[in-house]
Structure formats: structure tokens, C-alpha cells
């Protein structure tokens, strides 16, 4: 009894924190920037991580099975993965990760907000596990899949950011307006200051070329980071799909039935394998591979959500073997 | 005279033979494999193949698979084509109704496999050879072109080599040039990835052509012989001695949660060989199959076979239960106990319906609801003057049998794919150095550790001792 | 001069200068900020605790059914029995659970306590037999298994206590019977059919 109460408390706390962070974010974006609150959002992310971990652990203890058996639990796990991916660079003490955080932190916050909001209350209850899911493979397969989705989503969002920056002509919005500056400013602060100090006279004329140089650097960084994250996500996706195939063989006798969920996971894997291959060939350029990774974003959502939603509408959602 | 124009000289014969068509054809044929390999190992082609495989798979999930032709006539009519051109002719003609075994899909997979083989042969294996040649960079400019570069004003390339060796690099020195690398595995992993893919494809092909499969629904207490149930799938399927084993279903039961959902299905099986000796006995459940002699038995379905009742304390009678069709996939079984004159054409009786093994609903001769009974409660019920006691509901278990020779190969492919993909994530770093007078020019690159590599190099270079006495080296 | 052999797909295409100036992600935080964070954190925790205090503390239906006795065993051991028909989705059952638990603890050795989930098809015979139309439905059985009376819906703890006490003392009738309080209709039971063994939704 105490564990379900604890889980309830943690859900409320995490929702409150998430609401506050989103409020701060939108305030900063549209109204006025408060520089001091940047650190608050970092602290909030750490607290959210602890809350989500607590929720998952108490759910595990309360229901007796690994908390990944329905959509609610897997979304919770997804937001936990986003938080972990957000935290990892900080642990390894890479200082220049503001770019990365700009993608992972909002993802974690929005996913967690969606999960703990009132939209999914009917799934909150701990459910029983159907016979087919009572296996040790559940832990490995589904957790790897959700982790890979989180990593690949981050990577493809970074590619989307890269495309956005490539296609933006004016750099004004980055250097002067308040909108994204509480995320981006720490990168450019020193450089702009340096330029200002050095060359006050030519400031206006040099500004544009300095802007272009920074933009170029930003694109390079985004490119590198998206490639790294997508490689990691690809590794997890490979392990997830293969462990799923082995599990299917143990449970139902066939390691690959072409049912929609498995097929779409394989399609996602193929798309990102193509992405990795376009990067080995230098002629393709970073822009084209970024476009590819952005389509990967859509495909992951189809794979994760779309298949479940469509499966309700279609006639018979079942598995068909190769016969 | 020897140089008579009418006699052909040896050289003339040779040139004549060279120019003749058959020889030209032979030369062309020898070039073809090389050309084909060259075309197949083109990366863009491979990317195109992967893309079209993905597109076909997506199409296969959108179009319903395995339906009757009438279904496609209805869904994709010619009068009103989808997207303006897609009719049932496309679907049935190209084999999209069984997309994942259609010739177009399988052909693409074969092409992909050929590309993989060609690519591994043409580009990856030469890569291994190249890696073995320690490629020194002999000019300062080429070293300065590297990702990371630095120069040490008063140092010796030998000292640098010692420091690098201490940091785990393999160092090679030739005169003033130095080459060092760390993490060789990271370079060869892509080859492993492609070979693992080929292994998986080979295993999958073997599964598709050499396995046996079968399903059977067996009431509790009965048996069957494996060979009767298993059907060959492809042309390589050959039965084994173990196919003569007899399987006996001792008991089939379901575990429930408090709220009535099924927690697990269990079947207690005994296997007997040709002599009637019991060779193995196991209770299988959904994630826990029985393996014997290459054949695996899975729990995949269930059914109700009969109701055992006492009528007016006589019996027990076994009434067979028949499945009644309902919408959706919830099952309903029913049986009928005739009352009165069984020869008359309009015979009436008591109907008993069951959704599971736990409760039976009874209706009288007029079809009116009378009551519900749980089989093991032994509570009698009075219908139309008869006293009925339901003793037991006997279930049947649905089993899937399978033997698959490709599974070990596919598992080996899975394991190596996981391993090599992990390894390809490791970093592989290379360092070059050149002694240029008293300066050592250092350059390096790494395939993964973009951030850590410059930091590590800076740390190592700091440790290189500065030479006090400058000795000219040429 | 042969250039270096290929590296992985994340290789950097252009030479980049080593990034010298790094911005400090965690600058010296002023104490004001810590205070602000502490205030925020504690107010959030207070809100969370306030919300949680409106939830049910104590016994849950799961605890009750874990402590209950199997039905067949209860009928066979010669003691009077209290049978409660409940469901997981029934609000009133959840609210009455702590009271039932206390009574159970008090009379455990003299009276059997049985919990039957109405969603379970196993108890359909009993649902029919006892005429259960609303839950929670409390049926009071004597030591031979005959029904002495029943109560449906929300009832004060006193009534329950007195009824169980009457059972324990072996009386042939219970003081409070045929009382109907606020209940949920048993028509809204959620009967789960047998799941397909292969279904993994
Ligand atoms: C089913 C088809 C294929 C799959 C799943 C596949 C998968 C992969 C993977 C996972 C990598 C490793 C990437 C890395 O380690 O970062 C890789 C590397 C590579 N693949 Fe493929 N590949 C396929 C087909 C091909 C084909 C047909 C070619 C040649 C035309 C090819 C050329 C390469 C090359 C050159 C690399 C090396 C990149 C590097 O060194 O990292 N691949 N492939």
C-alpha cells in the first residue's frame, strides 16, 4: 500500500516541477529573460530524474513485474531515458553541452508532462501481465527498444535543428533576441565579448562574418553530436530487435513474424543504417544526411505510437508467418 | 623459300587467333565478374536497395496481407483507384498480398545479399590489407592537415614513441617517421557487421527451406504422434527418427488472477518413444516450451473439448463441446443434451454454454436461462425435471510443433551482429609524427572520441621531455 | 603520400581548431539561488504531500483479498463465514476496506472471511446463488453455509461489527439485514475473456 501511495506522491511532484519548468521556459521565450533561472532548470532536471526513477522503482515493487507492460509505463520509461541521456554528458564533464541540453531537456520535460498529465489516467493502475509477457526477455528487449527510441529521437531532433539553422539566413535571432538566448548564450557569450573588446570600431562590419563563422561551427557541432547519438541509438536498436527476435523464438516458435510492430522497427533500423552509410561517403554532405535523420524522427513515432493506434482500427491485428 | 605468302607464319596465326570473335568473347566474359562486382559494391546502389526494401516493408504493413482476392477487388477497385492509379491489379499482379514472400521482395533481398558479398570482397578486405601496411606520412604538411596537430620545438621522435607506447599505442618507427594506432578492433568491426548480416540471411534461408511446422489441438488425456502433425516447409526438409515420438497430454489447466484474467496456460506433456517408454515429461507454458531431439513444442492455443455430467445420478456422460463463432476473438463453446424423443426431427434439449473452464451457463428446453454452475462445486441443478451435476469441464490444449535447422546459424549471426556493432562503437585513434630538424611535428585523428582525443594527446605531448642539448639529425 | 585510411562515419570532415574557451556550465552559484531553489523545492514537496493526504492511506482491496480465505475451505471448516463480493473498480468497496479489515482482525479466529471478485467468472455460480445485484455485497453465512442475511452497499461500521458478532456467537439471525446503502451495480462488471496465449499487447 505504501508503494502505491509513494508512487502517487512522486507523480504529483514530478508533474508540478514539470509545469513550473515549462512555465519558466515559455515566460523566457515570450516575455522576459531571467538569467538566474537557468541553473534552476538544471536543478529541476535532476529532481525530475530522481522522481521518475522513484516512480519506476515503486511501480516495479508494487506490481511485481518490470514496469514496461503497457503504453503508460513505456512512456514513463521513455522520459526517464531522455533524462538519462541529458545527464550523461554532465557526468563525463563535457562542458560545452548546452546545445545538446537544448534538445534533451525539453524532450524529457514534455514527455514527462504528457505522461503525468490527466490524459492517461485510465492506464495509471498497475496492470497484470498477460501470459505471453511473463518472461525474462521482457526486461532486456523492451528497455533496449525504448532507450534506442530516446537516443534516436534526440539524434534526429539535433538533425532537425541543424536543418533549421542551415536554412535560416539571418543570425539576429541567435545573438540578440531573448528567445533562445538563455540556452544558446553561454556558448557565444565569450566569443562575442572577445570580438567586442578587440575591435570596437569594426564591430558592425565584422559582426556578420563572425556570425557566419559561429553558425558554421554550430552546424559542425550539431552534425557531430547527432551522428554520435544516432550511432549509440542504432546500437541499442540492434540489440533490442535481436533480443526481441530471440524472445519470439522462445515463446512462439518463430523469430520473425512480419507483424506491423516488428516490421516498423526493422524499417527504422534500415533508415538509420542508410544514414550511417551516407556519412561514410563524403560526397553526400551533412545537409542530406540531416534530412534523412529528420525523416527518421517521423518513422520512430509511427513505429512507437502509430502501429498501436492503427492496430485498433484494422481488421485483425495478428502475426502472419512467412507461409 | 620459307617466306612463302601462302603459308601462315606463327605470328600471323597468333594475331589471327587474337582477333577472332571467340577469344574476344572469352576476354569479355572474364572481365564481367570484375565489372559486376564493381557495380554491386557501389555504395549508392546499396543505399538504394536498402531504401527500397524499407519502402516495400512499409507497403506490406499498409496493405492487408493474406486475404482472398475478393477482398482486394473491394478495397482497391478499378473504378475508384487509390491515389489515382493503385488498383487490385497492382496488388495481385506484383504479389503485394503476400509481400514478404513475393518474388519482388525476395529478389531485392537476394540483390542486397549479393551487394554485401561484393562489397566485403572489394572494399572491406582490401582495407584489412591497407591497415597492415604501416602508412607513414613523410611530409610535415600532410601531418599538419590532420584533425589534431601540434609541434614540439625541441624533442625527439623516439621519446614521443616511448610515451605513446606507455599510453597503449602500437608504435612503428622508420627513420624520422613515426606511426602509432590504438584500438584496431574499431576499424575491422564494419566487416564483421556485414559478415554477420550475411550469416543471418543464410540462416534465414535455411529456416525457410528446411524446417518443419505444425499445429494440433489435443483434448486432455489423448495423444498424437509428432510425425503426423509436422509438415515440411521447403525442399530441404528431411524428417528425423525423433518424428516417431508419441506425445501424451496428461493435463491442461489455466492459472488465474483474482480478477479473473488468465495468468498462465499449462500443459503437462509426456513423450513416449517407439517402445512405449516414457522419455521425458514436462509441464509447458507460454514462454516455456519443450525441447526434444531438435523438435520444440510451444503452448499457443486452447479449447474446450467436453463436459462431463451426471444426469439423475447416472453417468458420467461426456458431452462434446463445439466452438460457436462470435465476433472478435473471444471464444464460446456449447453443447446440447437432448431430452425426450431423440429420433424426432425437432428434438429439444438442454443447452450448456461456456466461455472458459470455470463456469457453465445452462438453458432449458425453451431456451430460457436456468442457472450457472462451476464444474468443481458439484452443486446439482434442476432443469425440466432432470437433476444435472456438472462434474468437470475438460479442456484441450493447442500446441505448435517446430523443427528448424537454421536457428543455430541465425543465433550465431545475431550474436556476432550485436558484438560487432558494439565493437564498431569503440574508438580507433591514429598518430603520425615526423622529426623535422629539432622539431617534431605531430598529427592525429580518431574516429569516435572527438573530444577526448585532443585532450589525451595534449596530456601525452606535455610529458615528452624537452631536449637540452640539440643534436642535428639528418 | 598515402593519406590515412578511413575512419568511422562520425569522422570530422574539416579541421577544426581546438575549442579553447569553454563556458562554465555550473558557475559559482550565489547563495540567493540556493535559497530560491530550496524554497521552491519545499513548496513543491508540500503541495505533493497535501495532495497525497487526500488519498487513501491504509488497507487496499489487494491486502484484504490476500488475507482472505478460499471459499471452499471456508464452507468446510464448520465456522460461520462472511462473504464479500467486491471489484477492483468499485469505489465504495475501496472506502469500506479499512473497516472490514479491522473487523476481520478482531474476529479472525471465530469467523471466516472470504473475498470474491465479481469480475472473475469462477464466482458466477455464487453471484447467481446469492442474488448479487450491487457491490459491495456482504453475505452472512452460518456454520453450515446457509445464508442468514445480507447487506448491500455502504454500511456503517457498527452494523458490520454487530452482524459479525452475531455470527460469531452462533445466533440464527443477524440484527441488520436487507439494508441497501450506496453501491455500484454488478451489471458493470468487467468480465475479461480468456486472453489468446500469444497475445502480447
Ligand atoms: C543490409 C545491408 C547493410 C547493412 C545492414 C549495413 C550495415 C552497416 C553498419 C552497421 C556499418 C557500421 C557503421 C559503423 O560502424 O559506424 C556499416 C559500415 C559500412 N558499410 Fe554497410 N551495411 C549494409 C550494406 C552495405 C553495402 C552493400 C555496402 C557497400 C556497397 C556497405 C558499405 C559499408 C562501408 C564502406 C562501411 C564502412 C563505414 C565505416 O568504416 O564505418 N554496406 N554497414
Coordinates of N, CA and C in Angstrom, one line a residue, chain B residues 367-458:
Chain B
X367 N -35.1 -22.7 -24.1 CA -34.0 -21.7 -24.3 C -34.0 -20.6 -23.2
X368 N -34.7 -20.9 -22.1 CA -34.7 -19.9 -21.0 C -33.5 -20.2 -20.1
X369 N -32.9 -19.1 -19.6 CA -31.8 -19.2 -18.7 C -32.2 -19.9 -17.4
X370 N -31.5 -20.9 -16.9 CA -31.8 -21.6 -15.7 C -30.8 -21.3 -14.6
X371 N -29.5 -21.4 -14.9 CA -28.5 -21.1 -13.8 C -27.1 -21.3 -14.3
X372 N -26.2 -21.0 -13.4 CA -24.8 -21.1 -13.7 C -24.2 -22.1 -12.8
X373 N -23.3 -22.9 -13.3 CA -22.6 -23.8 -12.4 C -21.1 -23.8 -12.6
X374 N -20.4 -23.9 -11.5 CA -18.9 -24.1 -11.6 C -18.6 -25.5 -11.5
X375 N -17.8 -26.1 -12.5 CA -17.6 -27.5 -12.5 C -17.2 -28.2 -11.3
X376 N -16.3 -27.7 -10.5 CA -15.9 -28.4 -9.3 C -16.7 -28.2 -8.0
X377 N -17.8 -27.5 -8.2 CA -18.6 -27.3 -7.0 C -19.6 -28.4 -6.7
X378 N -19.9 -29.2 -7.7 CA -20.7 -30.4 -7.6 C -22.1 -30.1 -7.1
X379 N -22.5 -28.9 -7.4 CA -23.9 -28.5 -7.0 C -24.9 -28.9 -8.0
X380 N -25.9 -29.6 -7.7 CA -26.8 -30.1 -8.7 C -27.8 -28.9 -9.2
X381 N -28.3 -29.1 -10.4 CA -29.3 -28.1 -10.9 C -30.5 -28.9 -11.5
X382 N -31.7 -28.3 -11.3 CA -32.9 -29.0 -11.7 C -33.3 -28.3 -13.0
X383 N -33.3 -29.1 -14.1 CA -33.9 -28.5 -15.4 C -34.8 -29.4 -15.9
X384 N -36.0 -29.0 -16.2 CA -37.1 -29.8 -16.9 C -37.2 -31.1 -16.2
X385 N -37.1 -31.1 -14.9 CA -37.3 -32.4 -14.2 C -36.1 -33.3 -14.1
X386 N -35.0 -32.8 -14.6 CA -33.8 -33.7 -14.5 C -32.8 -33.0 -13.6
X387 N -32.1 -33.9 -12.9 CA -31.1 -33.3 -12.0 C -29.7 -33.5 -12.7
X388 N -29.1 -32.4 -13.0 CA -27.8 -32.4 -13.7 C -26.8 -32.0 -12.7
X389 N -25.7 -32.7 -12.6 CA -24.5 -32.3 -11.9 C -23.4 -32.2 -12.9
X390 N -22.7 -31.1 -12.9 CA -21.6 -30.9 -13.9 C -20.3 -31.3 -13.1
X391 N -19.7 -32.4 -13.5 CA -18.5 -32.9 -12.8 C -17.3 -32.1 -13.2
X392 N -17.1 -32.0 -14.5 CA -15.8 -31.4 -14.9 C -15.9 -30.8 -16.3
X393 N -15.1 -29.8 -16.6 CA -15.0 -29.3 -18.0 C -13.6 -29.7 -18.4
X394 N -13.6 -30.5 -19.5 CA -12.3 -31.0 -20.0 C -11.8 -30.1 -21.1
X395 N -10.6 -29.6 -20.9 CA -10.1 -28.6 -21.9 C -9.2 -29.3 -22.9
X396 N -8.9 -28.7 -24.0 CA -7.9 -29.1 -25.0 C -6.8 -28.1 -25.0
X397 N -5.6 -28.6 -25.3 CA -4.5 -27.6 -25.4 C -4.2 -27.5 -26.9
X398 N -3.8 -26.3 -27.3 CA -3.3 -26.0 -28.6 C -1.8 -25.9 -28.6
X399 N -1.2 -26.8 -29.4 CA 0.3 -26.9 -29.4 C 0.8 -26.6 -30.8
X400 N 1.9 -26.0 -30.8 CA 2.6 -25.7 -32.1 C 4.0 -26.5 -32.0
X401 N 4.2 -27.3 -33.1 CA 5.5 -28.0 -33.1 C 6.3 -27.5 -34.2
X402 N 7.6 -27.5 -34.0 CA 8.5 -26.9 -35.0 C 9.9 -27.5 -34.9
X403 N 10.5 -27.7 -36.0 CA 11.9 -28.1 -36.0 C 12.6 -27.2 -37.1
X404 N 13.7 -26.6 -36.7 CA 14.3 -25.5 -37.5 C 15.8 -25.7 -37.5
X405 N 16.3 -26.1 -38.7 CA 17.8 -26.3 -38.7 C 18.5 -25.0 -38.8
X406 N 17.9 -23.9 -39.2 CA 18.6 -22.7 -39.4 C 18.8 -21.9 -38.1
X407 N 18.1 -22.3 -37.0 CA 18.2 -21.5 -35.8 C 19.6 -21.3 -35.2
X408 N 20.4 -22.4 -35.2 CA 21.8 -22.1 -34.6 C 22.6 -21.1 -35.4
X409 N 22.4 -21.2 -36.8 CA 23.1 -20.2 -37.6 C 22.6 -18.8 -37.4
X410 N 21.3 -18.7 -37.3 CA 20.7 -17.4 -37.1 C 21.1 -16.8 -35.8
X411 N 21.1 -17.6 -34.7 CA 21.6 -17.2 -33.4 C 23.0 -16.7 -33.4
X412 N 23.9 -17.5 -34.1 CA 25.3 -17.1 -34.3 C 25.4 -15.8 -34.9
X413 N 24.6 -15.6 -36.0 CA 24.6 -14.3 -36.7 C 24.1 -13.2 -35.8
X414 N 23.1 -13.4 -35.0 CA 22.6 -12.4 -34.1 C 23.7 -12.0 -33.1
X415 N 24.3 -13.0 -32.5 CA 25.3 -12.7 -31.5 C 26.5 -11.9 -32.1
X416 N 26.9 -12.3 -33.3 CA 28.1 -11.6 -33.9 C 27.7 -10.2 -34.3
X417 N 26.4 -10.1 -34.7 CA 26.0 -8.7 -35.1 C 26.0 -7.8 -33.9
X418 N 25.4 -8.3 -32.8 CA 25.4 -7.5 -31.6 C 26.9 -7.1 -31.2
X419 N 27.7 -8.1 -31.2 CA 29.1 -7.9 -30.8 C 29.8 -6.9 -31.7
X420 N 29.7 -7.1 -33.0 CA 30.5 -6.3 -33.9 C 29.9 -4.9 -33.9
X421 N 28.6 -4.7 -33.7 CA 28.1 -3.4 -33.7 C 28.6 -2.7 -32.4
X422 N 28.7 -3.4 -31.3 CA 29.2 -2.8 -30.1 C 30.7 -2.4 -30.4
X423 N 31.5 -3.3 -31.0 CA 32.9 -3.0 -31.2 C 33.0 -1.8 -32.1
X424 N 32.2 -1.7 -33.1 CA 32.4 -0.6 -34.0 C 32.2 0.8 -33.4
X425 N 31.6 0.7 -32.2 CA 31.4 1.9 -31.4 C 32.7 2.3 -30.7
X426 N 33.7 1.4 -30.6 CA 34.9 1.7 -29.9 C 35.7 2.7 -30.7
X427 N 36.5 3.4 -30.1 CA 37.3 4.4 -30.8 C 38.6 3.8 -31.3
X428 N 39.0 4.4 -32.4 CA 40.2 3.9 -33.1 C 41.0 5.2 -33.4
X429 N 42.2 5.3 -32.8 CA 43.0 6.6 -33.0 C 44.3 6.3 -33.7
X430 N 44.7 7.3 -34.4 CA 46.0 7.1 -35.1 C 46.8 8.4 -34.9
X431 N 48.1 8.2 -34.8 CA 49.0 9.3 -34.6 C 50.2 9.2 -35.6
X432 N 50.5 10.3 -36.2 CA 51.7 10.4 -37.0 C 52.7 11.5 -36.5
X433 N 54.0 11.2 -36.7 CA 54.9 12.2 -36.3 C 56.1 12.2 -37.2
X434 N 56.7 13.3 -37.3 CA 57.9 13.4 -38.2 C 58.9 14.3 -37.5
X435 N 60.2 13.8 -37.6 CA 61.3 14.6 -37.0 C 61.8 15.6 -38.0
X436 N 61.5 16.9 -37.8 CA 61.8 17.9 -38.8 C 62.9 18.8 -38.2
X437 N 64.2 18.4 -38.4 CA 65.2 19.2 -37.7 C 65.2 18.8 -36.2
X438 N 65.0 19.9 -35.4 CA 64.9 19.6 -34.0 C 63.4 19.6 -33.5
X439 N 62.5 19.9 -34.5 CA 61.1 19.9 -34.1 C 60.5 18.6 -34.5
X440 N 59.6 18.2 -33.7 CA 58.8 17.1 -34.0 C 57.4 17.5 -34.4
X441 N 56.9 17.2 -35.6 CA 55.5 17.6 -36.0 C 54.6 16.4 -35.7
X442 N 53.6 16.7 -35.0 CA 52.7 15.6 -34.6 C 51.3 15.8 -35.1
X443 N 50.7 14.8 -35.7 CA 49.3 14.9 -36.1 C 48.5 13.7 -35.7
X444 N 47.2 13.8 -35.6 CA 46.5 12.6 -35.3 C 45.0 12.7 -35.6
X445 N 44.3 11.6 -35.6 CA 42.8 11.6 -35.7 C 42.3 10.4 -35.0
X446 N 41.0 10.5 -34.8 CA 40.3 9.4 -34.1 C 38.9 9.3 -34.7
X447 N 38.3 8.1 -34.8 CA 37.0 8.0 -35.4 C 35.9 8.3 -34.5
X448 N 36.0 8.2 -33.2 CA 34.9 8.3 -32.3 C 35.1 9.4 -31.3
X449 N 36.3 9.3 -30.6 CA 36.4 10.1 -29.4 C 36.9 11.5 -29.8
X450 N 36.0 12.3 -30.4 CA 36.3 13.6 -30.9 C 36.8 14.5 -29.8
X451 N 36.2 14.4 -28.6 CA 36.5 15.4 -27.6 C 37.7 14.9 -26.8
X452 N 37.7 13.6 -26.5 CA 38.7 13.1 -25.6 C 40.1 13.0 -26.2
X453 N 40.1 12.8 -27.6 CA 41.4 12.6 -28.2 C 42.3 13.8 -28.2
X454 N 41.8 15.0 -28.5 CA 42.8 16.1 -28.4 C 43.3 16.3 -26.9
X455 N 42.4 16.1 -26.0 CA 42.8 16.2 -24.6 C 43.9 15.2 -24.2
X456 N 43.6 14.0 -24.7 CA 44.6 12.9 -24.4 C 45.9 13.2 -25.0
X457 N 45.9 13.7 -26.3 CA 47.1 14.0 -27.0 C 47.9 15.1 -26.3
X458 N 47.1 16.1 -25.9 CA 47.8 17.2 -25.2 C 48.5 16.8 -23.9

